[in-house]
Amino acid sequence: MSDPSRVGIVGLGLIGGSLARVLRRGDRPVVATTRAPHARAGARALGVEVVDDLGAVVARSDVVVVAAALDVLPAVVAEAAALAAGVDHLPTVTDVGSVKASVAAAVPAAQHALFVGGHPMAGTEHSGWEASEADLFHRRTWALAVDGATDLSRWADVARVALAAGSTIVPVDPAEHDAAVALTSHAPYVLAATAATAVDRAPNPALLRSLAAGSFDSLTRVAGGHPTLGAQMAEANRAPVAAVLRDWAHALVAVADRLDGGLDLAEAFSAGRAARVALDAAGHGAVATTRSLDRAGLLALGRDGGRVVAVRDATSDQVEVDAQVPVDRGAQ
Amino acid sequence: MSDPSRVGIVGLGLIGGSLARVLRRGDRPVVATTRAPHARAGARALGVEVVDDLGAVVARSDVVVVAAALDVLPAVVAEAAALAAGVDHLPTVTDVGSVKASVAAAVPAAQHALFVGGHPMAGTEHSGWEASEADLFHRRTWALAVDGATDLSRWADVARVALAAGSTIVPVDPAEHDAAVALTSHAPYVLAATAATAVDRAPNPALLRSLAAGSFDSLTRVAGGHPTLGAQMAEANRAPVAAVLRDWAHALVAVADRLDGGLDLAEAFSAGRAARVALDAAGHGAVATTRSLDRAGLLALGRDGGRVVAVRDATSDQVEVDAQVPVDRGAQ
């Protein structure tokens, strides 16, 4: 199948707005709805067809991307899926929320096959249409959920939209996704807020601010973002985030014990360096390969660090993709 | 007194090398010693007088800046102070180490008046002469220790060197400095290493790396630096760093408890945002003022978030400075 011809976007904030910009840059038809007047005007100027409600978006789209705020996201996704089941061309519904299991659970079983959960790993400490930019997704990864009920031809359609936005695709199990981003995204937000607040709790905050340099700036950067977004992400992913925070607290106390015990920290810092080097290397030096995969095959690809860079063909149960696979896995 | 005419630098790594570069850019005479052959050649090319040992640096300098590695720093500072006491012109000795109390304690009481501890709040994740750059200290703060035995005319001389490097000066008590940088610098290094390592400890590290985005990158950035430097900093400041790590662990567990208890995180994230805004605002909107200060006055200035931007005059017990003071303290 060719690229889905018309993309619907529900919500034109940082993510929805940026998606509208990059798709319009590629001259793709986009229909969108938003309650923000300045976003409506801005989107119209880009050639987006701005409509009044969710039903109109669903009726006029092949893939509906729900980019609503996290606290209302499950409800809007469920409503979009119900509407999609009621129109003849049965559009696919996806979302861009930072959690995947709870959003999938909000979709009634009868419409589950229409839904493919997604999560672009892109963002800034800014929010809203004003902060949107066409290059937001460029060279980022975009997680796309795969579970036992996923229709792979719909999965492929959503992947084509994300690829058109400039991302590569990481297939992932919803629960495994939520545990992963608890560690890589939600807990870091908590940590940034916690460390920043420690300055204000100290008896000499002005002195501390004078002595804060690059390391503290990096650590606390994301605490400068909109506090509601950070809180919503963590609250939408409670158990995995709490588990990561307890694990990190345990690790910090272990380092404190070593310091108080007069022991060295060489191993902790060497392991940290090695982990950071591996992080920087991820996605580089990969081997491109064409593969025909079922659901289990897609999940294995993602778990091995592989990324889909093109979709060639798809049926409900099988998808043929070009994938980048880390060098040490390329021979498998 | 005019600027100290000749600056000696012991060690030409990131900090010592960068100081040599910026002072030579200002045509100031610099004499230095280092064991790294490529640094010797590079420094000579800048017009630095490269000599063979510490004694030669001390004999030919008005201010000796010890920029040796942290594990040998106290010993080199003590040796430099002893040598300084033995030459007729009694040069001032300072250092650039990231801890201040233990370095000061290494200087024998008889030479204590010759020593002024310093700590430029500048650095990168790179190290060595190759990483040095003339602009490293530009618009950064440079902590200069003040205690009951500090000779303020020597303190002023060291301040003039740091000002010539492009920094502003934060006067600080040595123990208060160590507690402050435990929070703003050393604990963040531990945290970065801990978070980075958590990826490697997980069952699916390749997937985690694929899903790591900006927030995890910022959080773990400094873990990419030389692991020995990070470990040495924390090990040189054991009790304060351990106290900060236990405090942060406690705060993370408190957030985890709220998550597990179904409570919201609005307050934690709002406090984090406010703290980050205050951090970004530090040093901006300050009022310039000329003040004549004794040791207690200098320490109060630093504690209030004030920074010395010029030294006008000094005696052993009093220094006249231009200072930037935060607006809400300007009227005091």
XYZ file of C-alpha atoms in Angstrom:
664
model
C 0.000 0.000 0.000
C 1.145 3.529 -0.649
C 1.367 6.144 2.076
C -1.942 6.883 3.782
C -3.207 9.776 1.722
C -4.722 11.960 4.422
C -3.558 12.391 8.022
C -5.841 13.714 10.742
C -4.386 15.427 13.797
C -6.323 15.998 17.010
C -4.643 18.744 18.997
C -2.033 21.189 17.661
C 0.370 21.582 20.581
C 4.097 20.919 20.438
C 3.728 17.390 19.037
C 0.581 17.752 16.932
C 1.692 21.126 15.616
C 5.141 19.864 14.703
C 3.615 16.871 12.909
C 1.308 19.166 10.935
C 4.284 21.312 9.931
C 6.487 18.474 8.707
C 3.665 16.725 6.822
C 2.592 19.966 5.147
C 6.214 20.646 4.220
C 5.916 17.372 2.301
C 2.625 18.551 0.729
C 0.597 15.811 2.398
C -3.099 16.575 3.003
C -3.653 17.216 6.713
C -6.958 17.763 8.500
C -6.857 18.909 12.114
C -8.895 20.168 15.010
C -7.794 22.247 17.970
C -9.363 24.582 20.492
C -6.496 27.106 20.411
C -7.421 30.037 18.108
C -3.835 31.005 17.278
C -3.056 27.385 16.376
C -6.096 27.288 14.068
C -4.885 30.380 12.245
C -1.300 29.151 12.087
C -2.311 25.751 10.780
C -4.579 27.242 8.118
C -1.647 29.338 6.919
C 0.249 26.069 6.321
C -2.610 24.661 4.251
C -4.045 22.447 6.984
C -7.790 21.869 6.690
C -8.983 22.945 10.144
C -12.304 21.400 11.191
C -14.503 21.876 14.229
C -14.617 18.506 15.902
C -13.203 15.019 16.253
C -15.932 13.479 14.096
C -14.956 15.627 11.138
C -11.298 14.667 11.519
C -12.137 10.954 11.644
C -14.485 11.200 8.670
C -11.819 12.847 6.521
C -8.638 10.911 7.497
C -6.936 7.597 6.778
C -4.802 7.815 9.910
C -6.023 9.833 12.907
C -3.212 10.987 15.207
C -4.535 11.899 18.648
C -2.144 14.474 20.125
C -4.297 15.636 23.034
C -3.033 16.395 26.532
C -2.115 13.314 28.527
C -4.886 13.660 31.096
C -7.636 13.491 28.459
C -5.774 11.302 25.970
C -7.328 7.897 26.821
C -10.847 9.337 26.558
C -10.158 11.081 23.245
C -8.511 7.954 21.809
C -11.522 5.835 22.845
C -13.893 8.346 21.286
C -11.850 8.487 18.081
C -11.813 4.681 17.832
C -15.590 4.518 18.328
C -16.090 7.135 15.635
C -13.657 5.347 13.304
C -15.633 2.109 13.640
C -18.698 3.987 12.466
C -17.414 5.333 9.153
C -17.159 3.256 5.976
C -13.428 3.590 5.322
C -12.493 2.491 8.878
C -9.517 4.820 9.492
C -6.668 3.832 11.769
C -6.328 5.638 15.113
C -2.967 6.283 16.756
C -1.745 8.570 19.537
C 1.459 10.258 20.648
C 1.123 9.864 24.414
C 4.070 9.070 26.645
C 2.404 5.953 28.066
C 1.023 3.080 26.034
C -0.593 0.370 28.178
C -3.284 2.566 29.775
C -4.153 4.225 26.478
C -4.550 0.848 24.757
C -6.718 -0.319 27.655
C -9.082 2.604 27.074
C -9.934 1.340 23.581
C -12.897 -1.097 23.638
C -12.005 -4.597 22.445
C -14.349 -4.264 19.477
C -12.254 -1.391 18.099
C -8.863 -2.584 19.242
C -7.822 -3.676 15.735
C -8.241 -0.084 14.520
C -5.789 1.251 17.101
C -1.973 1.421 17.046
C -0.351 3.218 20.001
C 2.576 5.516 19.272
C 5.098 7.684 21.090
C 7.563 9.956 19.293
C 10.714 10.282 21.421
C 10.946 13.992 20.785
C 10.134 17.044 22.806
C 11.594 20.171 24.288
C 11.116 21.987 27.574
C 8.650 24.209 25.684
C 5.049 23.421 24.808
C 2.178 24.581 22.625
C 1.782 25.475 18.954
C 4.259 28.368 19.416
C 6.988 25.825 20.185
C 6.160 23.484 17.287
C 8.758 22.982 14.557
C 8.900 20.873 11.420
C 12.227 19.289 12.381
C 11.146 18.115 15.834
C 11.057 14.431 14.781
C 14.099 14.509 12.519
C 16.451 11.614 13.345
C 14.443 10.755 16.469
C 12.918 7.383 17.235
C 9.143 6.874 17.302
C 7.875 3.972 19.393
C 4.965 2.050 17.833
C 3.197 -0.499 19.994
C 2.713 -4.089 18.894
C 0.499 -6.498 20.802
C -1.343 -9.723 20.013
C -4.258 -7.873 18.386
C -2.255 -5.415 16.290
C -3.241 -5.312 12.622
C 0.146 -5.014 10.958
C -1.179 -3.328 7.832
C -2.519 -0.538 10.080
C 0.751 -0.583 12.033
C 2.524 -0.091 8.702
C 0.297 2.891 7.842
C 1.111 4.629 11.110
C 4.791 3.805 10.609
C 4.674 5.500 7.204
C 3.362 8.695 8.827
C 6.134 8.644 11.450
C 8.732 7.920 8.770
C 7.394 10.848 6.735
C 7.965 13.004 9.838
C 11.644 12.073 9.770
C 11.750 9.447 12.540
C 12.767 5.817 12.605
C 10.391 3.305 14.172
C 10.961 1.193 17.292
C 8.398 -1.638 17.609
C 7.627 -2.242 21.284
C 5.273 -4.085 23.615
C 3.064 -1.513 25.449
C 3.997 -2.552 28.987
C 7.671 -2.863 28.095
C 7.472 0.621 26.579
C 6.025 2.064 29.774
C 8.752 0.520 31.923
C 11.401 1.760 29.485
C 10.254 5.381 29.355
C 9.767 5.392 33.132
C 13.550 5.017 33.245
C 14.597 7.079 30.241
C 12.101 9.930 30.479
C 9.658 10.129 33.398
C 12.060 9.430 36.261
C 14.602 11.918 34.814
C 11.902 14.591 35.027
C 11.303 13.741 38.681
C 15.030 13.741 39.311
C 15.492 17.148 37.679
C 12.711 18.642 39.784
C 14.084 17.013 42.943
C 17.623 18.262 42.395
C 16.509 21.759 41.462
C 14.325 21.959 44.555
C 17.230 20.881 46.774
C 18.816 24.282 46.117
C 15.780 26.106 47.453
C 15.617 23.853 50.524
C 19.225 24.675 51.474
C 20.047 27.490 53.957
C 22.145 29.341 51.329
C 20.315 29.066 47.973
C 21.791 32.260 46.498
C 25.336 30.989 47.071
C 24.415 27.597 45.620
C 23.073 29.275 42.493
C 26.308 31.235 42.125
C 28.303 28.006 42.291
C 26.057 25.933 40.014
C 27.809 25.174 36.748
C 27.346 22.946 33.727
C 26.706 19.648 35.504
C 23.857 21.068 37.595
C 22.456 22.874 34.590
C 22.282 19.639 32.584
C 20.837 17.688 35.486
C 18.002 20.122 36.121
C 17.293 21.361 32.563
C 13.970 19.594 32.058
C 12.669 20.918 35.384
C 12.259 24.207 33.499
C 9.459 22.701 31.400
C 5.767 23.042 32.090
C 5.278 21.436 35.535
C 1.839 20.030 34.685
C 3.257 17.996 31.799
C 5.970 16.466 33.966
C 3.522 15.591 36.714
C 1.008 14.138 34.251
C 3.605 11.873 32.657
C 4.713 10.437 35.987
C 1.128 10.122 37.262
C 0.115 8.294 34.055
C 2.878 5.735 34.639
C 2.827 5.380 38.418
C 4.112 1.895 39.152
C 6.994 1.826 36.638
C 8.166 5.323 37.620
C 7.973 4.540 41.337
C 10.007 1.372 40.759
C 12.737 3.302 38.921
C 12.860 6.002 41.608
C 13.235 3.374 44.353
C 15.969 1.642 42.343
C 17.866 4.914 41.878
C 17.413 5.870 45.534
C 18.887 2.499 46.466
C 21.830 3.051 44.121
C 22.485 6.540 45.521
C 22.455 5.245 49.094
C 24.899 2.507 48.047
C 27.282 5.186 46.747
C 26.787 7.214 49.943
C 27.653 4.101 51.975
C 30.845 3.620 49.974
C 31.781 7.271 50.528
C 31.101 7.091 54.256
C 33.006 3.799 54.420
C 36.113 5.268 52.818
C 35.767 3.073 49.735
C 36.536 4.178 46.194
C 33.988 4.919 43.476
C 36.084 3.814 40.519
C 33.723 1.024 39.494
C 30.575 3.159 39.672
C 32.090 5.872 37.514
C 33.665 3.430 35.031
C 30.313 1.688 34.607
C 28.627 5.063 34.125
C 31.135 6.041 31.449
C 30.686 2.739 29.612
C 26.900 3.085 29.746
C 27.063 6.620 28.413
C 29.387 5.573 25.571
C 26.922 2.812 24.629
C 24.095 5.342 24.724
C 25.936 7.694 22.380
C 26.712 4.800 20.037
C 23.097 3.569 19.835
C 21.756 3.903 16.313
C 25.206 4.412 14.815
C 27.132 1.815 12.851
C 23.942 -0.110 12.151
C 23.535 -2.552 9.294
C 20.574 -2.017 6.950
C 18.608 -5.140 6.171
C 15.249 -6.077 4.623
C 13.099 -8.391 6.718
C 9.626 -9.885 6.608
C 8.366 -9.968 10.198
C 5.325 -11.029 12.185
C 4.386 -9.446 15.528
C 6.928 -11.449 17.516
C 9.582 -10.641 14.947
C 8.893 -6.914 15.195
C 9.116 -7.017 18.986
C 12.390 -8.938 18.851
C 13.768 -6.366 16.424
C 12.950 -3.515 18.810
C 14.334 -5.347 21.832
C 17.619 -5.881 19.988
C 17.980 -2.163 19.347
C 16.717 -2.372 15.765
C 14.792 0.420 14.057
C 12.484 0.335 11.042
C 13.611 2.846 8.418
C 11.151 1.979 5.610
C 7.985 -0.038 5.134
C 7.835 -2.038 1.892
C 4.638 -4.035 2.192
C 2.196 -5.270 4.818
C -0.698 -7.627 5.496
C -2.628 -7.942 8.751
C -0.128 -10.485 10.063
C 3.147 -9.718 8.325
C 5.136 -6.625 7.436
C 8.137 -6.289 5.138
C 10.481 -3.568 6.324
C 13.944 -2.150 5.899
C 15.525 -2.137 9.327
C 18.720 -0.866 10.876
C 20.109 -3.441 13.259
C 23.110 -2.875 15.558
C 26.271 -4.362 14.073
C 26.684 -7.087 16.697
C 23.153 -8.316 15.953
C 23.385 -7.969 12.176
C 24.411 -11.560 11.600
C 21.362 -13.014 13.335
C 48.126 47.527 43.651
C 48.127 46.766 39.970
C 47.517 43.317 38.603
C 50.061 40.737 39.707
C 52.638 40.986 36.954
C 53.537 37.338 36.476
C 51.305 34.278 36.895
C 52.720 30.807 37.456
C 50.682 27.743 36.488
C 51.421 24.248 37.763
C 49.813 21.719 35.427
C 48.487 22.447 31.920
C 45.351 20.290 31.722
C 41.873 21.594 30.929
C 41.909 24.251 33.664
C 45.611 25.170 33.756
C 45.844 25.125 29.971
C 42.755 27.274 29.542
C 44.094 29.776 32.099
C 47.419 29.957 30.247
C 45.563 30.586 26.981
C 43.363 33.404 28.251
C 46.191 35.152 30.154
C 48.503 34.941 27.145
C 45.738 36.317 24.947
C 45.934 39.327 27.253
C 49.740 39.409 26.858
C 50.331 38.670 30.530
C 53.650 36.953 31.378
C 52.972 33.308 32.282
C 55.444 30.738 33.565
C 54.309 27.128 33.757
C 55.416 23.581 34.363
C 53.818 20.346 33.151
C 54.874 16.790 32.521
C 52.882 16.433 29.276
C 55.234 16.946 26.284
C 52.499 18.102 23.890
C 51.295 20.649 26.468
C 54.852 21.981 26.843
C 55.134 22.498 23.113
C 51.655 24.006 22.838
C 52.253 26.393 25.738
C 55.618 27.530 24.343
C 53.881 28.342 21.060
C 51.627 30.740 23.020
C 54.626 32.475 24.583
C 54.414 30.720 27.946
C 57.787 30.337 29.675
C 57.880 26.594 30.334
C 60.158 25.561 33.191
C 61.173 22.196 34.596
C 59.885 22.183 38.152
C 57.668 23.716 40.797
C 60.579 25.590 42.375
C 61.250 27.482 39.163
C 57.559 28.426 38.832
C 57.422 29.722 42.413
C 60.678 31.663 42.038
C 59.432 33.458 38.918
C 55.747 34.187 39.801
C 53.705 36.657 41.847
C 50.702 34.333 41.955
C 51.200 30.565 41.637
C 48.094 28.717 40.416
C 48.274 25.016 41.256
C 46.172 23.171 38.655
C 47.356 19.649 39.384
C 45.131 16.550 39.477
C 42.887 16.381 42.519
C 44.545 13.322 44.054
C 47.928 15.063 44.274
C 46.635 18.607 44.670
C 46.949 18.979 48.481
C 50.553 17.754 48.401
C 51.530 20.051 45.516
C 49.831 23.032 47.164
C 51.681 22.342 50.429
C 54.976 22.048 48.556
C 54.300 25.260 46.625
C 53.481 27.125 49.858
C 56.670 25.885 51.505
C 58.709 26.973 48.482
C 56.915 30.351 48.390
C 57.850 30.991 52.030
C 61.478 30.483 51.097
C 61.824 33.085 48.347
C 62.255 36.802 48.983
C 59.195 38.105 47.162
C 56.806 35.720 48.987
C 54.439 34.883 46.106
C 50.807 33.998 46.712
C 49.714 30.384 46.159
C 46.242 29.460 44.948
C 44.671 26.342 43.469
C 41.745 25.385 41.227
C 40.622 22.198 42.970
C 36.969 21.309 43.370
C 37.258 21.017 47.164
C 38.581 23.700 49.461
C 38.642 22.635 53.128
C 41.009 19.669 52.703
C 43.366 21.608 50.447
C 43.559 24.468 52.952
C 44.197 21.948 55.719
C 47.222 20.627 53.810
C 48.972 24.004 54.031
C 51.067 24.325 57.221
C 49.885 27.080 59.553
C 53.161 28.979 59.113
C 52.403 29.431 55.387
C 48.657 29.744 55.620
C 48.710 33.507 55.013
C 50.353 32.921 51.615
C 47.506 30.674 50.440
C 44.116 31.540 48.932
C 41.992 28.576 47.790
C 40.150 28.907 44.497
C 37.708 26.977 42.328
C 36.645 28.130 38.859
C 33.104 26.886 38.184
C 33.985 25.872 34.646
C 34.706 22.619 32.944
C 33.560 20.310 30.204
C 33.245 16.562 29.912
C 36.659 16.649 28.200
C 40.030 16.910 29.856
C 43.689 17.663 29.153
C 45.564 20.367 27.271
C 43.820 19.296 24.029
C 40.485 20.364 25.539
C 41.733 23.698 26.898
C 40.259 26.905 25.495
C 40.776 30.604 26.222
C 37.042 31.219 26.739
C 36.513 28.456 29.322
C 36.124 30.941 32.203
C 34.186 33.577 30.294
C 31.099 34.678 32.262
C 31.601 31.857 34.786
C 31.927 32.280 38.525
C 35.201 31.569 40.333
C 34.941 30.701 44.016
C 37.690 32.214 46.195
C 37.942 31.016 49.777
C 37.946 33.412 52.703
C 38.712 32.264 56.246
C 39.921 33.914 59.439
C 43.560 33.855 58.300
C 43.063 35.081 54.746
C 45.303 37.999 53.764
C 42.884 40.117 51.730
C 45.603 41.805 49.689
C 46.643 38.322 48.491
C 42.981 37.394 48.022
C 42.669 40.504 45.840
C 45.681 39.463 43.749
C 44.174 36.049 43.031
C 40.830 37.690 42.287
C 42.552 39.907 39.694
C 43.884 36.799 37.923
C 40.426 35.188 37.871
C 38.867 38.446 36.664
C 41.482 38.644 33.913
C 40.368 35.147 32.878
C 36.832 36.460 32.369
C 35.159 35.215 35.549
C 33.369 36.973 38.379
C 34.369 36.138 41.946
C 32.257 34.453 44.631
C 33.817 34.801 48.119
C 33.058 31.680 50.162
C 33.955 29.904 53.386
C 35.877 26.691 52.540
C 33.525 24.276 54.329
C 30.444 26.035 52.983
C 31.966 25.803 49.508
C 32.482 22.065 49.851
C 28.890 21.503 50.952
C 27.639 23.693 48.101
C 29.566 21.979 45.307
C 28.649 18.574 46.743
C 25.107 19.511 45.764
C 25.705 21.496 42.577
C 28.537 19.465 41.066
C 29.749 16.289 42.741
C 26.397 14.641 43.467
C 25.183 15.425 39.912
C 28.178 13.449 38.608
C 27.222 10.497 40.793
C 23.623 10.798 39.676
C 24.574 10.874 35.995
C 26.691 7.744 36.387
C 23.955 6.010 38.398
C 21.230 6.768 35.855
C 23.383 5.816 32.879
C 24.301 2.528 34.530
C 20.641 1.729 35.192
C 20.226 1.209 31.441
C 22.941 -1.439 31.380
C 21.468 -3.187 34.427
C 18.048 -3.550 32.757
C 17.077 -6.729 30.851
C 16.543 -4.762 27.604
C 19.332 -2.142 27.378
C 19.262 -1.903 23.564
C 15.542 -1.022 23.606
C 16.112 1.508 26.403
C 18.832 3.197 24.363
C 16.485 3.405 21.374
C 13.856 5.120 23.534
C 16.224 7.493 25.370
C 15.625 11.076 24.298
C 16.591 14.557 25.408
C 15.779 14.283 29.095
C 17.935 11.183 29.579
C 20.697 12.701 27.486
C 20.824 15.811 29.686
C 20.627 13.783 32.877
C 23.565 11.519 31.981
C 25.739 13.928 29.957
C 28.511 14.365 32.513
C 28.818 10.587 32.951
C 30.630 10.709 29.603
C 33.562 12.547 31.181
C 36.745 10.928 32.442
C 35.576 8.512 35.174
C 38.668 9.047 37.322
C 37.939 12.776 37.624
C 34.363 12.178 38.734
C 35.397 9.592 41.289
C 38.217 11.786 42.616
C 35.904 14.754 43.128
C 33.380 12.739 45.120
C 36.090 10.927 47.090
C 37.743 14.262 47.961
C 34.441 15.521 49.419
C 33.048 12.368 51.011
C 30.812 13.525 53.851
C 29.085 16.408 52.023
C 28.491 14.322 48.884
C 27.160 11.379 50.891
C 24.792 13.721 52.738
C 23.418 15.117 49.474
C 22.974 11.643 47.977
C 21.044 10.468 51.058
C 18.891 13.602 50.902
C 18.100 13.040 47.226
C 17.419 9.338 47.786
C 14.987 10.331 50.529
C 13.267 12.805 48.200
C 12.988 10.225 45.403
C 11.443 7.669 47.750
C 8.970 10.324 48.916
C 7.894 10.848 45.292
C 7.669 7.083 44.767
C 5.451 6.852 47.859
C 3.156 9.531 46.469
C 2.956 7.703 43.138
C 2.219 4.379 44.796
C -0.337 6.075 47.037
C -2.243 7.554 44.106
C -1.342 11.126 45.109
C -0.524 13.918 42.678
C 2.935 15.374 42.032
C 1.845 18.918 41.251
C 3.684 20.460 44.183
C 6.974 18.664 43.504
C 6.992 19.724 39.882
C 5.890 23.306 40.605
C 8.663 23.648 43.173
C 11.139 22.226 40.658
C 10.045 24.714 38.028
C 10.352 27.642 40.449
C 13.795 26.489 41.535
C 14.935 26.172 37.937
C 13.622 29.644 37.077
C 15.536 31.084 40.042
C 18.655 29.245 38.879
C 18.382 30.706 35.380
C 17.837 34.182 36.826
C 20.901 34.050 39.114
C 23.471 36.646 38.102
C 21.007 38.548 35.935
C 19.370 41.834 36.858
C 22.048 42.522 39.431
C 22.875 45.978 40.749
C 26.515 47.110 40.543
C 27.860 48.665 43.716
C 31.252 49.614 45.188
C 31.927 48.303 48.682
C 34.764 48.227 51.163
C 34.599 44.849 52.902
C 36.381 42.856 55.565
C 36.416 39.043 55.649
C 32.939 38.769 57.150
C 31.619 41.286 54.645
C 33.019 39.301 51.722
C 31.441 36.091 53.009
C 28.081 37.801 53.479
C 28.287 39.135 49.927
C 28.830 35.629 48.539
C 26.084 34.123 50.672
C 23.630 36.730 49.354
C 24.403 35.764 45.761
C 26.778 38.679 45.195
C 29.767 38.505 42.862
C 32.921 40.627 42.740
C 33.419 42.087 39.259
C 36.448 44.330 39.939
C 39.019 44.874 42.672
C 39.870 48.510 43.382
C 42.196 48.366 46.363
C 43.168 46.056 49.190
C 45.007 45.790 52.474
C 45.523 42.654 54.546
C 42.208 43.174 56.320
C 40.044 45.128 53.902
C 39.272 45.047 50.197
C 37.455 47.599 48.062
C 35.522 45.940 45.258
C 32.885 46.516 42.647
C 30.214 43.900 43.232
C 27.048 42.749 41.507
C 24.335 42.116 44.081
C 20.942 40.561 43.301
C 18.269 43.241 42.967
C 16.334 42.207 46.075
C 19.536 42.557 48.140
C 20.757 45.738 46.489
C 19.183 48.034 49.054
C 20.933 46.421 52.022
